């Protein structure tokens, strides 16, 4: 079972440098972020092909600025450190997150062929 990795500003670049990575940019003060946390854990368990990383925006402002995160929650899909997709929506539901991720994973797997 894949687990969610908590990233810091010091290890973020290393954690996202290889493979397909889903980054959950969140903050404790963001209610939608906290509400989505259980779904992020489920995603990690269901998708062993993904590295799932949580980044606390309040503790990694420079990383957020570098990735142009302007709202929470934000989900970034990275391949080998490069952004291939993003989802930012303050009213994001778990179902919308699932739908976005399924679409993006299908697209990414299609590009691997």
mmCIF file of N, CA and C in Angstrom:
data_model
loop_
_atom_site.group_PDB
_atom_site.id
_atom_site.type_symbol
_atom_site.label_atom_id
_atom_site.label_comp_id
_atom_site.label_asym_id
_atom_site.label_seq_id
_atom_site.Cartn_x
_atom_site.Cartn_y
_atom_site.Cartn_z
ATOM 1 N N UNK A 1 0.846 -1.181 0.000
ATOM 2 C CA UNK A 1 0.000 0.000 0.000
ATOM 3 C C UNK A 1 0.889 1.241 0.000
ATOM 4 N N UNK A 2 0.606 2.161 -0.893
ATOM 5 C CA UNK A 2 1.356 3.396 -0.990
ATOM 6 C C UNK A 2 0.848 4.367 0.063
ATOM 7 N N UNK A 3 1.776 5.083 0.657
ATOM 8 C CA UNK A 3 1.390 6.069 1.666
ATOM 9 C C UNK A 3 1.624 7.472 1.128
ATOM 10 N N UNK A 4 1.040 8.413 1.806
ATOM 11 C CA UNK A 4 1.216 9.818 1.465
ATOM 12 C C UNK A 4 2.470 10.320 2.176
ATOM 13 N N UNK A 5 3.308 11.030 1.435
ATOM 14 C CA UNK A 5 4.551 11.567 1.980
ATOM 15 C C UNK A 5 4.355 13.048 2.272
ATOM 16 N N UNK A 6 4.707 13.460 3.480
ATOM 17 C CA UNK A 6 4.662 14.883 3.827
ATOM 18 C C UNK A 6 5.966 15.524 3.378
ATOM 19 N N UNK A 7 5.855 16.485 2.460
ATOM 20 C CA UNK A 7 7.038 17.174 1.940
ATOM 21 C C UNK A 7 7.308 18.437 2.733
ATOM 22 N N UNK A 8 8.571 18.816 2.749
ATOM 23 C CA UNK A 8 8.962 20.097 3.314
ATOM 24 C C UNK A 8 9.592 20.919 2.192
ATOM 25 N N UNK A 9 9.852 22.171 2.478
ATOM 26 C CA UNK A 9 10.498 22.995 1.446
ATOM 27 C C UNK A 9 11.885 22.457 1.119
ATOM 28 N N UNK A 10 12.493 21.720 2.054
ATOM 29 C CA UNK A 10 13.842 21.210 1.841
ATOM 30 C C UNK A 10 13.890 19.954 0.982
ATOM 31 N N UNK A 11 12.858 19.114 1.058
ATOM 32 C CA UNK A 11 12.911 17.852 0.302
ATOM 33 C C UNK A 11 11.915 17.769 -0.848
ATOM 34 N N UNK A 12 11.144 18.825 -1.075
ATOM 35 C CA UNK A 12 10.110 18.794 -2.110
ATOM 36 C C UNK A 12 10.675 18.446 -3.485
ATOM 37 N N UNK A 13 11.703 19.162 -3.923
ATOM 38 C CA UNK A 13 12.243 18.937 -5.269
ATOM 39 C C UNK A 13 12.706 17.496 -5.455
ATOM 40 N N UNK A 14 13.332 16.943 -4.442
ATOM 41 C CA UNK A 14 13.793 15.550 -4.521
ATOM 42 C C UNK A 14 12.612 14.580 -4.612
ATOM 43 N N UNK A 15 11.573 14.827 -3.835
ATOM 44 C CA UNK A 15 10.409 13.935 -3.816
ATOM 45 C C UNK A 15 9.655 13.918 -5.144
ATOM 46 N N UNK A 16 9.664 15.024 -5.867
ATOM 47 C CA UNK A 16 8.883 15.105 -7.105
ATOM 48 C C UNK A 16 9.732 14.945 -8.362
ATOM 49 N N UNK A 17 10.999 14.641 -8.206
ATOM 50 C CA UNK A 17 11.921 14.656 -9.352
ATOM 51 C C UNK A 17 11.778 13.475 -10.298
ATOM 52 N N UNK A 18 11.210 12.361 -9.839
ATOM 53 C CA UNK A 18 11.151 11.175 -10.695
ATOM 54 C C UNK A 18 9.753 10.555 -10.685
ATOM 55 N N UNK A 19 9.306 10.158 -11.873
ATOM 56 C CA UNK A 19 8.039 9.465 -11.990
ATOM 57 C C UNK A 19 6.848 10.404 -11.955
ATOM 58 N N UNK A 20 5.687 9.792 -11.778
ATOM 59 C CA UNK A 20 4.422 10.512 -11.744
ATOM 60 C C UNK A 20 4.082 10.810 -10.288
ATOM 61 N N UNK A 21 3.868 12.103 -9.989
ATOM 62 C CA UNK A 21 3.659 12.544 -8.608
ATOM 63 C C UNK A 21 2.414 13.413 -8.520
ATOM 64 N N UNK A 22 1.541 13.077 -7.577
ATOM 65 C CA UNK A 22 0.388 13.917 -7.258
ATOM 66 C C UNK A 22 0.747 14.717 -6.018
ATOM 67 N N UNK A 23 0.693 16.040 -6.136
ATOM 68 C CA UNK A 23 1.009 16.918 -5.015
ATOM 69 C C UNK A 23 -0.282 17.570 -4.529
ATOM 70 N N UNK A 24 -0.557 17.390 -3.254
ATOM 71 C CA UNK A 24 -1.701 18.018 -2.593
ATOM 72 C C UNK A 24 -1.164 19.218 -1.819
ATOM 73 N N UNK A 25 -1.408 20.420 -2.338
ATOM 74 C CA UNK A 25 -0.985 21.640 -1.653
ATOM 75 C C UNK A 25 -2.159 22.061 -0.758
ATOM 76 N N UNK A 26 -1.918 22.114 0.520
ATOM 77 C CA UNK A 26 -2.991 22.298 1.489
ATOM 78 C C UNK A 26 -2.518 23.200 2.636
ATOM 79 N N UNK A 27 -3.441 23.488 3.536
ATOM 80 C CA UNK A 27 -3.129 24.189 4.785
ATOM 81 C C UNK A 27 -4.191 23.814 5.814
ATOM 82 N N UNK A 28 -3.794 23.799 7.072
ATOM 83 C CA UNK A 28 -4.752 23.482 8.137
ATOM 84 C C UNK A 28 -5.910 24.460 8.171
ATOM 85 N N UNK A 29 -5.666 25.698 7.787
ATOM 86 C CA UNK A 29 -6.705 26.729 7.820
ATOM 87 C C UNK A 29 -7.694 26.612 6.655
ATOM 88 N N UNK A 30 -7.420 25.708 5.722
ATOM 89 C CA UNK A 30 -8.271 25.516 4.542
ATOM 90 C C UNK A 30 -9.214 24.338 4.805
ATOM 91 N N UNK A 31 -10.474 24.653 5.073
ATOM 92 C CA UNK A 31 -11.439 23.593 5.385
ATOM 93 C C UNK A 31 -11.604 22.572 4.261
ATOM 94 N N UNK A 32 -11.716 23.013 2.996
ATOM 95 C CA UNK A 32 -11.824 22.031 1.917
ATOM 96 C C UNK A 32 -10.594 21.114 1.846
ATOM 97 N N UNK A 33 -9.424 21.670 2.131
ATOM 98 C CA UNK A 33 -8.195 20.862 2.120
ATOM 99 C C UNK A 33 -8.278 19.753 3.165
ATOM 100 N N UNK A 34 -8.687 20.124 4.359
ATOM 101 C CA UNK A 34 -8.791 19.161 5.453
ATOM 102 C C UNK A 34 -9.859 18.108 5.124
ATOM 103 N N UNK A 35 -10.959 18.548 4.528
ATOM 104 C CA UNK A 35 -12.036 17.622 4.172
ATOM 105 C C UNK A 35 -11.597 16.618 3.101
ATOM 106 N N UNK A 36 -10.678 17.013 2.227
ATOM 107 C CA UNK A 36 -10.213 16.131 1.150
ATOM 108 C C UNK A 36 -9.106 15.174 1.597
ATOM 109 N N UNK A 37 -8.548 15.384 2.766
ATOM 110 C CA UNK A 37 -7.416 14.566 3.229
ATOM 111 C C UNK A 37 -7.696 13.061 3.205
ATOM 112 N N UNK A 38 -8.862 12.600 3.667
ATOM 113 C CA UNK A 38 -9.115 11.158 3.599
ATOM 114 C C UNK A 38 -9.118 10.624 2.156
ATOM 115 N N UNK A 39 -9.625 11.414 1.213
ATOM 116 C CA UNK A 39 -9.646 10.985 -0.188
ATOM 117 C C UNK A 39 -8.221 10.885 -0.733
ATOM 118 N N UNK A 40 -7.362 11.804 -0.327
ATOM 119 C CA UNK A 40 -5.965 11.763 -0.770
ATOM 120 C C UNK A 40 -5.304 10.465 -0.279
ATOM 121 N N UNK A 41 -5.597 10.069 0.939
ATOM 122 C CA UNK A 41 -5.077 8.802 1.475
ATOM 123 C C UNK A 41 -5.602 7.623 0.646
ATOM 124 N N UNK A 42 -6.886 7.654 0.284
ATOM 125 C CA UNK A 42 -7.476 6.589 -0.533
ATOM 126 C C UNK A 42 -6.829 6.545 -1.920
ATOM 127 N N UNK A 43 -6.565 7.699 -2.494
ATOM 128 C CA UNK A 43 -5.919 7.767 -3.802
ATOM 129 C C UNK A 43 -4.538 7.118 -3.735
ATOM 130 N N UNK A 44 -3.790 7.433 -2.697
ATOM 131 C CA UNK A 44 -2.452 6.851 -2.539
ATOM 132 C C UNK A 44 -2.527 5.327 -2.468
ATOM 133 N N UNK A 45 -3.516 4.818 -1.737
ATOM 134 C CA UNK A 45 -3.666 3.369 -1.602
ATOM 135 C C UNK A 45 -4.100 2.709 -2.911
ATOM 136 N N UNK A 46 -4.922 3.405 -3.684
ATOM 137 C CA UNK A 46 -5.481 2.836 -4.911
ATOM 138 C C UNK A 46 -4.566 2.968 -6.125
ATOM 139 N N UNK A 47 -3.560 3.840 -6.038
ATOM 140 C CA UNK A 47 -2.714 4.117 -7.205
ATOM 141 C C UNK A 47 -1.234 3.946 -6.862
ATOM 142 N N UNK A 48 -0.760 2.709 -6.815
ATOM 143 C CA UNK A 48 0.654 2.492 -6.473
ATOM 144 C C UNK A 48 1.622 3.066 -7.502
ATOM 145 N N UNK A 49 1.122 3.373 -8.700
ATOM 146 C CA UNK A 49 1.986 3.970 -9.727
ATOM 147 C C UNK A 49 2.292 5.436 -9.452
ATOM 148 N N UNK A 50 1.571 6.020 -8.509
ATOM 149 C CA UNK A 50 1.737 7.432 -8.152
ATOM 150 C C UNK A 50 2.519 7.576 -6.859
ATOM 151 N N UNK A 51 3.358 8.595 -6.805
ATOM 152 C CA UNK A 51 3.876 9.061 -5.526
ATOM 153 C C UNK A 51 2.932 10.181 -5.116
ATOM 154 N N UNK A 52 2.394 10.107 -3.914
ATOM 155 C CA UNK A 52 1.464 11.131 -3.441
ATOM 156 C C UNK A 52 2.160 11.927 -2.341
ATOM 157 N N UNK A 53 2.236 13.244 -2.575
ATOM 158 C CA UNK A 53 2.971 14.140 -1.686
ATOM 159 C C UNK A 53 2.031 15.230 -1.200
ATOM 160 N N UNK A 54 2.053 15.477 0.112
ATOM 161 C CA UNK A 54 1.301 16.600 0.688
ATOM 162 C C UNK A 54 2.291 17.701 1.012
ATOM 163 N N UNK A 55 1.934 18.924 0.615
ATOM 164 C CA UNK A 55 2.786 20.076 0.879
ATOM 165 C C UNK A 55 1.977 21.113 1.634
ATOM 166 N N UNK A 56 2.371 21.407 2.867
ATOM 167 C CA UNK A 56 1.689 22.409 3.686
ATOM 168 C C UNK A 56 2.102 23.798 3.197
ATOM 169 N N UNK A 57 1.177 24.478 2.558
ATOM 170 C CA UNK A 57 1.463 25.783 1.958
ATOM 171 C C UNK A 57 1.947 26.803 2.986
ATOM 172 N N UNK A 58 1.486 26.687 4.209
ATOM 173 C CA UNK A 58 1.879 27.662 5.231
ATOM 174 C C UNK A 58 3.327 27.487 5.672
ATOM 175 N N UNK A 59 3.929 26.334 5.350
ATOM 176 C CA UNK A 59 5.318 26.075 5.744
ATOM 177 C C UNK A 59 6.259 26.029 4.548
ATOM 178 N N UNK A 60 5.728 26.234 3.351
ATOM 179 C CA UNK A 60 6.561 26.122 2.146
ATOM 180 C C UNK A 60 6.163 27.202 1.141
ATOM 181 N N UNK A 61 6.157 28.426 1.570
ATOM 182 C CA UNK A 61 5.696 29.532 0.718
ATOM 183 C C UNK A 61 6.531 29.689 -0.551
ATOM 184 N N UNK A 62 7.826 29.535 -0.454
ATOM 185 C CA UNK A 62 8.679 29.689 -1.642
ATOM 186 C C UNK A 62 8.402 28.603 -2.677
ATOM 187 N N UNK A 63 8.176 27.396 -2.210
ATOM 188 C CA UNK A 63 7.834 26.306 -3.138
ATOM 189 C C UNK A 63 6.508 26.622 -3.822
ATOM 190 N N UNK A 64 5.551 27.096 -3.049
ATOM 191 C CA UNK A 64 4.247 27.463 -3.621
ATOM 192 C C UNK A 64 4.383 28.592 -4.635
ATOM 193 N N UNK A 65 5.203 29.563 -4.336
ATOM 194 C CA UNK A 65 5.424 30.663 -5.273
ATOM 195 C C UNK A 65 6.085 30.149 -6.548
ATOM 196 N N UNK A 66 7.055 29.269 -6.404
ATOM 197 C CA UNK A 66 7.761 28.727 -7.567
ATOM 198 C C UNK A 66 6.820 27.955 -8.484
ATOM 199 N N UNK A 67 5.797 27.334 -7.893
ATOM 200 C CA UNK A 67 4.831 26.556 -8.676
ATOM 201 C C UNK A 67 3.547 27.345 -8.943
ATOM 202 N N UNK A 68 3.587 28.635 -8.651
ATOM 203 C CA UNK A 68 2.480 29.556 -8.915
ATOM 204 C C UNK A 68 1.152 29.077 -8.318
ATOM 205 N N UNK A 69 1.228 28.590 -7.089
ATOM 206 C CA UNK A 69 0.014 28.193 -6.374
ATOM 207 C C UNK A 69 -0.626 29.463 -5.837
ATOM 208 N N UNK A 70 -1.856 29.714 -6.278
ATOM 209 C CA UNK A 70 -2.533 30.956 -5.901
ATOM 210 C C UNK A 70 -3.836 30.720 -5.148
ATOM 211 N N UNK A 71 -4.159 29.487 -4.891
ATOM 212 C CA UNK A 71 -5.378 29.173 -4.161
ATOM 213 C C UNK A 71 -5.295 27.768 -3.605
ATOM 214 N N UNK A 72 -6.144 27.491 -2.640
ATOM 215 C CA UNK A 72 -6.177 26.168 -2.019
ATOM 216 C C UNK A 72 -7.603 25.641 -2.033
ATOM 217 N N UNK A 73 -7.764 24.354 -2.118
ATOM 218 C CA UNK A 73 -6.724 23.359 -2.365
ATOM 219 C C UNK A 73 -6.243 23.394 -3.815
ATOM 220 N N UNK A 74 -4.975 23.034 -3.987
ATOM 221 C CA UNK A 74 -4.405 22.876 -5.320
ATOM 222 C C UNK A 74 -3.795 21.487 -5.409
ATOM 223 N N UNK A 75 -4.089 20.819 -6.493
ATOM 224 C CA UNK A 75 -3.476 19.528 -6.785
ATOM 225 C C UNK A 75 -2.646 19.680 -8.046
ATOM 226 N N UNK A 76 -1.396 19.261 -7.972
ATOM 227 C CA UNK A 76 -0.492 19.298 -9.109
ATOM 228 C C UNK A 76 -0.167 17.873 -9.513
ATOM 229 N N UNK A 77 -0.177 17.604 -10.790
ATOM 230 C CA UNK A 77 0.294 16.325 -11.290
ATOM 231 C C UNK A 77 1.604 16.613 -12.007
ATOM 232 N N UNK A 78 2.673 16.002 -11.514
ATOM 233 C CA UNK A 78 4.003 16.235 -12.064
ATOM 234 C C UNK A 78 4.560 14.940 -12.641
ATOM 235 N N UNK A 79 5.293 15.060 -13.733
ATOM 236 C CA UNK A 79 6.041 13.927 -14.281
ATOM 237 C C UNK A 79 7.501 14.351 -14.332
ATOM 238 N N UNK A 80 8.313 13.606 -13.601
ATOM 239 C CA UNK A 80 9.751 13.884 -13.534
ATOM 240 C C UNK A 80 10.024 15.353 -13.194
ATOM 241 N N UNK A 81 9.250 15.880 -12.247
ATOM 242 C CA UNK A 81 9.453 17.232 -11.753
ATOM 243 C C UNK A 81 8.784 18.333 -12.551
ATOM 244 N N UNK A 82 8.201 17.994 -13.694
ATOM 245 C CA UNK A 82 7.544 18.991 -14.542
ATOM 246 C C UNK A 82 6.024 18.887 -14.422
ATOM 247 N N UNK A 83 5.356 20.016 -14.269
ATOM 248 C CA UNK A 83 3.901 20.015 -14.152
ATOM 249 C C UNK A 83 3.248 19.611 -15.466
ATOM 250 N N UNK A 84 2.326 18.645 -15.379
ATOM 251 C CA UNK A 84 1.558 18.246 -16.555
ATOM 252 C C UNK A 84 0.085 18.619 -16.416
ATOM 253 N N UNK A 85 -0.372 18.868 -15.178
ATOM 254 C CA UNK A 85 -1.754 19.288 -14.972
ATOM 255 C C UNK A 85 -1.899 19.856 -13.573
ATOM 256 N N UNK A 86 -2.965 20.648 -13.389
ATOM 257 C CA UNK A 86 -3.264 21.182 -12.061
ATOM 258 C C UNK A 86 -4.760 21.366 -11.905
ATOM 259 N N UNK A 87 -5.185 21.311 -10.661
ATOM 260 C CA UNK A 87 -6.586 21.522 -10.315
ATOM 261 C C UNK A 87 -6.613 22.399 -9.067
ATOM 262 N N UNK A 88 -7.267 23.541 -9.171
ATOM 263 C CA UNK A 88 -7.436 24.444 -8.030
ATOM 264 C C UNK A 88 -8.905 24.823 -7.974
ATOM 265 N N UNK A 89 -9.531 24.524 -6.845
ATOM 266 C CA UNK A 89 -10.952 24.826 -6.716
ATOM 267 C C UNK A 89 -11.322 24.829 -5.237
ATOM 268 N N UNK A 90 -11.723 25.983 -4.688
ATOM 269 C CA UNK A 90 -12.080 26.041 -3.270
ATOM 270 C C UNK A 90 -13.328 25.240 -2.923
ATOM 271 N N UNK A 91 -14.127 24.872 -3.927
ATOM 272 C CA UNK A 91 -15.329 24.080 -3.647
ATOM 273 C C UNK A 91 -15.190 22.653 -4.187
ATOM 274 N N UNK A 92 -13.960 22.197 -4.324
ATOM 275 C CA UNK A 92 -13.671 20.880 -4.876
ATOM 276 C C UNK A 92 -14.271 19.767 -4.023
ATOM 277 N N UNK A 93 -14.938 18.832 -4.689
ATOM 278 C CA UNK A 93 -15.492 17.664 -3.994
ATOM 279 C C UNK A 93 -14.577 16.469 -4.238
ATOM 280 N N UNK A 94 -14.657 15.448 -3.390
ATOM 281 C CA UNK A 94 -13.873 14.236 -3.629
ATOM 282 C C UNK A 94 -14.170 13.625 -5.004
ATOM 283 N N UNK A 95 -15.414 13.678 -5.431
ATOM 284 C CA UNK A 95 -15.785 13.116 -6.727
ATOM 285 C C UNK A 95 -15.130 13.881 -7.879
ATOM 286 N N UNK A 96 -15.067 15.196 -7.766
ATOM 287 C CA UNK A 96 -14.409 16.003 -8.801
ATOM 288 C C UNK A 96 -12.908 15.706 -8.848
ATOM 289 N N UNK A 97 -12.318 15.532 -7.695
ATOM 290 C CA UNK A 97 -10.901 15.175 -7.635
ATOM 291 C C UNK A 97 -10.670 13.826 -8.310
ATOM 292 N N UNK A 98 -11.521 12.848 -8.005
ATOM 293 C CA UNK A 98 -11.403 11.523 -8.625
ATOM 294 C C UNK A 98 -11.530 11.597 -10.137
ATOM 295 N N UNK A 99 -12.504 12.372 -10.605
ATOM 296 C CA UNK A 99 -12.744 12.494 -12.045
ATOM 297 C C UNK A 99 -11.547 13.145 -12.747
ATOM 298 N N UNK A 100 -11.039 14.228 -12.169
ATOM 299 C CA UNK A 100 -9.875 14.904 -12.745
ATOM 300 C C UNK A 100 -8.678 13.963 -12.797
ATOM 301 N N UNK A 101 -8.426 13.276 -11.684
ATOM 302 C CA UNK A 101 -7.263 12.393 -11.621
ATOM 303 C C UNK A 101 -7.390 11.242 -12.611
ATOM 304 N N UNK A 102 -8.563 10.640 -12.716
ATOM 305 C CA UNK A 102 -8.760 9.533 -13.661
ATOM 306 C C UNK A 102 -8.489 9.994 -15.093
ATOM 307 N N UNK A 103 -8.999 11.157 -15.445
ATOM 308 C CA UNK A 103 -8.782 11.705 -16.782
ATOM 309 C C UNK A 103 -7.300 11.950 -17.032
ATOM 310 N N UNK A 104 -6.634 12.545 -16.072
ATOM 311 C CA UNK A 104 -5.216 12.878 -16.237
ATOM 312 C C UNK A 104 -4.337 11.628 -16.262
ATOM 313 N N UNK A 105 -4.657 10.650 -15.440
ATOM 314 C CA UNK A 105 -3.864 9.412 -15.451
ATOM 315 C C UNK A 105 -4.024 8.680 -16.774
ATOM 316 N N UNK A 106 -5.238 8.669 -17.298
ATOM 317 C CA UNK A 106 -5.474 8.051 -18.607
ATOM 318 C C UNK A 106 -4.660 8.760 -19.686
ATOM 319 N N UNK A 107 -4.658 10.085 -19.623
ATOM 320 C CA UNK A 107 -3.890 10.877 -20.593
ATOM 321 C C UNK A 107 -2.386 10.598 -20.458
ATOM 322 N N UNK A 108 -1.910 10.532 -19.235
ATOM 323 C CA UNK A 108 -0.483 10.284 -19.008
ATOM 324 C C UNK A 108 -0.069 8.893 -19.478
ATOM 325 N N UNK A 109 -0.912 7.911 -19.213
ATOM 326 C CA UNK A 109 -0.588 6.550 -19.647
ATOM 327 C C UNK A 109 -0.628 6.444 -21.164
ATOM 328 N N UNK A 110 -1.504 7.211 -21.801
ATOM 329 C CA UNK A 110 -1.560 7.242 -23.261
ATOM 330 C C UNK A 110 -0.309 7.846 -23.863
ATOM 331 N N UNK A 111 0.264 8.831 -23.181
ATOM 332 C CA UNK A 111 1.471 9.492 -23.671
ATOM 333 C C UNK A 111 2.721 8.640 -23.471
ATOM 334 N N UNK A 112 2.646 7.652 -22.553
ATOM 335 C CA UNK A 112 3.797 6.774 -22.312
ATOM 336 C C UNK A 112 4.012 5.796 -23.454
ATOM 337 N N UNK A 113 2.940 5.474 -24.186
ATOM 338 C CA UNK A 113 3.012 4.451 -25.235
ATOM 339 C C UNK A 113 3.775 4.914 -26.442
#
